GROMACS .gro file of C-alpha atoms in nm:
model
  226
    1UNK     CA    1  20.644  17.184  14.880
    2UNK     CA    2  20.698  17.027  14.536
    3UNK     CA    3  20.967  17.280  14.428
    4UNK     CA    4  21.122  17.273  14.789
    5UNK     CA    5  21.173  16.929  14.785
    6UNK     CA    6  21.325  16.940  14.417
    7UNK     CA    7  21.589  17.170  14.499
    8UNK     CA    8  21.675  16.946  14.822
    9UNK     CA    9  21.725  16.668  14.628
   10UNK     CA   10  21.933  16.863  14.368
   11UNK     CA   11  22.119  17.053  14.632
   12UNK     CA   12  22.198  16.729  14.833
   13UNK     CA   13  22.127  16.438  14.631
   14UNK     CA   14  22.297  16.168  14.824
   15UNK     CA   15  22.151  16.279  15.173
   16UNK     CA   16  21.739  16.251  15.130
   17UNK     CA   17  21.571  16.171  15.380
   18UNK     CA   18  21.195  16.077  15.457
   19UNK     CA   19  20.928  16.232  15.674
   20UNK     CA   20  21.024  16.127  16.110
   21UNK     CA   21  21.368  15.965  15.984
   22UNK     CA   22  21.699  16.099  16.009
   23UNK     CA   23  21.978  15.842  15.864
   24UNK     CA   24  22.328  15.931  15.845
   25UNK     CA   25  22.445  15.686  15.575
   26UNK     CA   26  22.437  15.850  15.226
   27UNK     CA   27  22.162  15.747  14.919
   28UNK     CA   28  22.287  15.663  14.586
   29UNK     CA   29  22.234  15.947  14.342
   30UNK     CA   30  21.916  15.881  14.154
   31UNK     CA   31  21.860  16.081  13.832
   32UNK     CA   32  21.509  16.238  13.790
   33UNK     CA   33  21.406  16.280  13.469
   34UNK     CA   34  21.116  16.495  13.311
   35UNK     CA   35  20.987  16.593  12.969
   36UNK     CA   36  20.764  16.922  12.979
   37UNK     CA   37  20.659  17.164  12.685
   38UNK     CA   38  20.749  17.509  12.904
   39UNK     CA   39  21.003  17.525  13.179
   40UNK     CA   40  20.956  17.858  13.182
   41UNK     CA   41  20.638  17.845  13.450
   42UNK     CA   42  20.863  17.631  13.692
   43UNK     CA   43  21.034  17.752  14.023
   44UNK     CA   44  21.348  18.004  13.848
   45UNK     CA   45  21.606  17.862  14.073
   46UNK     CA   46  21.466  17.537  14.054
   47UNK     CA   47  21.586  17.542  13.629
   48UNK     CA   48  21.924  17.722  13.744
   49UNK     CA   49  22.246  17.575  13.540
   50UNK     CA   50  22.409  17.317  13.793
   51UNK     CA   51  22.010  17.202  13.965
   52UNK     CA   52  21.904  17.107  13.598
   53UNK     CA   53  22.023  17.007  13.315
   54UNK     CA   54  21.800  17.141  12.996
   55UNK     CA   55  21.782  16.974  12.673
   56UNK     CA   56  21.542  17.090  12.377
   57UNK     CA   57  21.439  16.783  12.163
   58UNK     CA   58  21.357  16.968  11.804
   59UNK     CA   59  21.230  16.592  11.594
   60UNK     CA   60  21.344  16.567  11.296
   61UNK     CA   61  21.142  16.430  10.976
   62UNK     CA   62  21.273  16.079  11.077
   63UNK     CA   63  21.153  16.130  11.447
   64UNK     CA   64  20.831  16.246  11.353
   65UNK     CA   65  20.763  15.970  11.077
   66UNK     CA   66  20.894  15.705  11.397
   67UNK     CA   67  20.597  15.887  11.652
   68UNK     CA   68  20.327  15.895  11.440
   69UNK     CA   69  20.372  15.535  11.316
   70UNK     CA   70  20.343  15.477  11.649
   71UNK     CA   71  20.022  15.623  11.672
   72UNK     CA   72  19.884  15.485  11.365
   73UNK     CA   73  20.017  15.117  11.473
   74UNK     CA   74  19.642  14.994  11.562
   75UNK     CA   75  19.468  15.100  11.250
   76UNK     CA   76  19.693  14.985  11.026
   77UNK     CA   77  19.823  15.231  10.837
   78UNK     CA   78  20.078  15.140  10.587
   79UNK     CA   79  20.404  15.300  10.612
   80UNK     CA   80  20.393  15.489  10.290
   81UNK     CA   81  20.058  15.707  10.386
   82UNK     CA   82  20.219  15.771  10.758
   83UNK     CA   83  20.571  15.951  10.518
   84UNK     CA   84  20.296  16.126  10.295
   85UNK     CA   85  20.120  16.263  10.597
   86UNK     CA   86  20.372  16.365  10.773
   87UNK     CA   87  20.551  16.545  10.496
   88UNK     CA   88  20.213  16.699  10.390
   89UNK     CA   89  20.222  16.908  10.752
   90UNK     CA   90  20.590  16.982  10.796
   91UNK     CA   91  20.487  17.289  11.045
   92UNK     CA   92  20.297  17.092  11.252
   93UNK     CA   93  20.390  16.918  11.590
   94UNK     CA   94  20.384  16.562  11.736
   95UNK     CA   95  20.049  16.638  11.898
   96UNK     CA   96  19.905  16.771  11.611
   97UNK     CA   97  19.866  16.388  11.447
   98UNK     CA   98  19.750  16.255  11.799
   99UNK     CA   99  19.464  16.517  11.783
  100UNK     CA  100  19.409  16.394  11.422
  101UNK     CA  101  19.379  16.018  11.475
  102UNK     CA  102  19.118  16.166  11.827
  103UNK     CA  103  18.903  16.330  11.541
  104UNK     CA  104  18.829  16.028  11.354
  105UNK     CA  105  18.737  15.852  11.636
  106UNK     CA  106  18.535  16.120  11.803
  107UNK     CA  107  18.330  16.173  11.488
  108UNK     CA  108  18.239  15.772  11.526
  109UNK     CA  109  18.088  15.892  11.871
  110UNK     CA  110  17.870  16.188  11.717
  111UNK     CA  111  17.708  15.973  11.479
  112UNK     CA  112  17.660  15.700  11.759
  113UNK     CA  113  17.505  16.012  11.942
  114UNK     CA  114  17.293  16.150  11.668
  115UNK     CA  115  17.118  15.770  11.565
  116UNK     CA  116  17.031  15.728  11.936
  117UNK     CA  117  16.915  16.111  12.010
  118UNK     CA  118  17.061  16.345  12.273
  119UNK     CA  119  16.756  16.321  12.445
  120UNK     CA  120  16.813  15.932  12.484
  121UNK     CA  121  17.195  15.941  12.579
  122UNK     CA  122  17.137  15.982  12.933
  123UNK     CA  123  16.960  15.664  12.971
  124UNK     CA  124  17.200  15.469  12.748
  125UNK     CA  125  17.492  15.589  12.980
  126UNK     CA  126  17.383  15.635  13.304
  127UNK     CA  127  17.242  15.302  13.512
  128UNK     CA  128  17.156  15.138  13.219
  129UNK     CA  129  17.093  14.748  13.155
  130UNK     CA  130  17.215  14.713  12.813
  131UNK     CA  131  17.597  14.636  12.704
  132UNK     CA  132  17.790  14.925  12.732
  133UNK     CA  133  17.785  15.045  12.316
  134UNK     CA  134  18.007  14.898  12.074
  135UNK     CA  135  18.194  15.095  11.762
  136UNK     CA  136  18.351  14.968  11.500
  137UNK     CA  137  18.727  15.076  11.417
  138UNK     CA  138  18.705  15.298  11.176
  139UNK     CA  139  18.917  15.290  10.844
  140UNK     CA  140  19.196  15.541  10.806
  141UNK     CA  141  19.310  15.600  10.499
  142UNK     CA  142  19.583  15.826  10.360
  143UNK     CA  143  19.238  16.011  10.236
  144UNK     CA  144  19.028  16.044  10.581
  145UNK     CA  145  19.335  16.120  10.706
  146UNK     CA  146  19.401  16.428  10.457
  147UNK     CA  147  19.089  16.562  10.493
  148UNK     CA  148  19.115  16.631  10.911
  149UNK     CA  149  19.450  16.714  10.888
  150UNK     CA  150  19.304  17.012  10.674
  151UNK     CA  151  19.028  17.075  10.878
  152UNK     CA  152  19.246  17.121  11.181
  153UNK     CA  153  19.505  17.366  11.017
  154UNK     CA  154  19.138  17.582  10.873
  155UNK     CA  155  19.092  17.553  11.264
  156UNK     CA  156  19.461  17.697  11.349
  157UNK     CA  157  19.463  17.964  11.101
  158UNK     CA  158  19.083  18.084  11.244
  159UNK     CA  159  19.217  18.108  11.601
  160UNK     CA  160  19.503  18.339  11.444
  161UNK     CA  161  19.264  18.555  11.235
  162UNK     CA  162  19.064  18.617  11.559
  163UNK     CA  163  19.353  18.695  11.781
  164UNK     CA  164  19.532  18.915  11.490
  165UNK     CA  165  19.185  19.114  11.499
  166UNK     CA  166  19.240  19.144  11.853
  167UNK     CA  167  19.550  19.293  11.837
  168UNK     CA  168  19.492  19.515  11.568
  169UNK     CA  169  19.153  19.619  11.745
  170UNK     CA  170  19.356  19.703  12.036
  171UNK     CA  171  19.651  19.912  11.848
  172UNK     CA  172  19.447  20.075  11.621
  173UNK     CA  173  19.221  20.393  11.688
  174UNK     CA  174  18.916  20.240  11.833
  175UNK     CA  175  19.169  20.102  12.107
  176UNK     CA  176  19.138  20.390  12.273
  177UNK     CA  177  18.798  20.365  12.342
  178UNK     CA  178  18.797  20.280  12.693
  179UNK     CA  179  18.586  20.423  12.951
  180UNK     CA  180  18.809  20.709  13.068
  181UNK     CA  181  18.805  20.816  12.713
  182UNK     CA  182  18.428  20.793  12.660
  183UNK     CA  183  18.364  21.006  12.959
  184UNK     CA  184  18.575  21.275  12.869
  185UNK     CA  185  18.464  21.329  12.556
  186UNK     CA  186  18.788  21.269  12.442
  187UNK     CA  187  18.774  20.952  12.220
  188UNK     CA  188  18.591  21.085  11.894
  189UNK     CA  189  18.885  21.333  11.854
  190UNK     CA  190  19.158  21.110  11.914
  191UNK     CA  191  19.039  20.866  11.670
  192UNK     CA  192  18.973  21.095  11.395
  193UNK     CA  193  19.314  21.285  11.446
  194UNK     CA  194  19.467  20.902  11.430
  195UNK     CA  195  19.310  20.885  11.102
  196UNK     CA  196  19.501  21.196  10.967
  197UNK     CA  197  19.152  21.385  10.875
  198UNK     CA  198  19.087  21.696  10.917
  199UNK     CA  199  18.939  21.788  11.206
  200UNK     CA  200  18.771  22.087  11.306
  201UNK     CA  201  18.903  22.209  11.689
  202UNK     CA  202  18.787  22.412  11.913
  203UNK     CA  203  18.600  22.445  12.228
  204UNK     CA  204  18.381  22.166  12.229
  205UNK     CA  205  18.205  22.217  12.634
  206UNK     CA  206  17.888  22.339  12.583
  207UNK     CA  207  17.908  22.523  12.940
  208UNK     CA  208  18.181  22.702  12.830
  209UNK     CA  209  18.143  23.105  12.712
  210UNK     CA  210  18.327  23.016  12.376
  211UNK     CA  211  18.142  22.680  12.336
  212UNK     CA  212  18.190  22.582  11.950
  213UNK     CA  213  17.960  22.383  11.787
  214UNK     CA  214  18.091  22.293  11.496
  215UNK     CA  215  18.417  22.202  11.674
  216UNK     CA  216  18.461  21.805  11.700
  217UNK     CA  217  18.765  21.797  11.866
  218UNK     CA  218  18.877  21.992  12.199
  219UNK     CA  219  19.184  22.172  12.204
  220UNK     CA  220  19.184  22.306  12.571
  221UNK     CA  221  19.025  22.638  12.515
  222UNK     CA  222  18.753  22.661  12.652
  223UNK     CA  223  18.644  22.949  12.862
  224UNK     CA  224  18.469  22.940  13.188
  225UNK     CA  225  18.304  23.211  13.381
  226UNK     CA  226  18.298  23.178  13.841
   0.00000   0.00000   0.00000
């Protein structure tokens, strides 16, 4: 309904109408106006050329110095640490210092958690007669703020590890061991010969007449008797 109604409105912008009315004088063109970080999942011919017009903001060193002093306004950073910071994680996006400023303030709420035990939180939360708890704003400094910028890119580059041993778990070798190949008896061979080792072939079905022991990979002769 969403997407339907977009592409009315871009299709006939000056003629919208509501739900049970029907009015023949035309709307003023109204601009609508969103920021998103994939287009890509929306209705296709809703992002055609002439429905949408597509920018890409890429922020510069300037923009991104201008956002995060934003976010740093209420703990009063200085200006100087906000440059350093941001020029000490070039790769990094926008969200990226929002989820580092989050950190220091979530780490306030563990140790509020661990002095009044996890088995105690529930009653300090839920129904409870006492003041809702109080924190101090923490201190940011150019420091603090170092140190969980680095712990979030150690964070980054462990997700990648893991899925780069996914994907070479999956192209290599022991990809193919899926069921199919497991039940055939197919899989030791295929690895091995994917290894360039020697392999000893033959008939490896020991209900076949030529059955081969020493044989550790099939090569489709084995011999059967009816």
């Amino acid at each position: 309904m969403v997407n339907a109604t977009l592409m009315n409105i871009a299709d006939a912008p000056t003629n919208v109408q509501l739900p049970g009315m029907y009015n023949k004088e035309e709307n003023a063109r109204v601009p609508i106006i969103v920021t998103g970080n994939d287009f890509s999942t929306l209705y296709a011919p809703l992002i055609r050329d002439g429905r949408m017009e597509k920018f890409y903001w890429a922020p510069t060193r300037e923009d991104r110095i201008g956002v995060c002093t934003g976010i740093f306004r209420t703990d009063n950073v200085p200006k100087d640490d906000i440059v350093k910071l941001v020029d000490s994680f070039p790769g990094q996006s926008i969200d990226f210092f929002g989820a580092l400023r989050a950190r220091v303030y979530d780490d306030e709420v563990r140790k509020w958690i661990s002095s009044v035990g996890v088995e105690t939180i529930g009653k300090k939360l839920v129904n409870s007669k006492d003041p809702p708890p109080t924190f101090e704003q923490p201190k940011m400094t150019l420091q603090k703020l170092m140190e969980y910028g680095n712990m979030l890119v150690a964070e980054q580059e462990n997700v990648k590890r893991v899925q780069l041993a996914d994907q070479y778990l999956n192209e290599a070798a022991l990809g193919d061991a899926n069921k199919d190949a497991m039940e055939s008896g197919t899989f030791y061979g295929q690895g091995a010969q994917q290894g360039n080792l020697p392999v000893p072939e033959g008939c490896t079905d020991p209900n076949a007449g030529n059955f081969d022991p020493t044989a550790r990979s099939d090569d489709g002769s084995c011999l059967y008797q009816f």
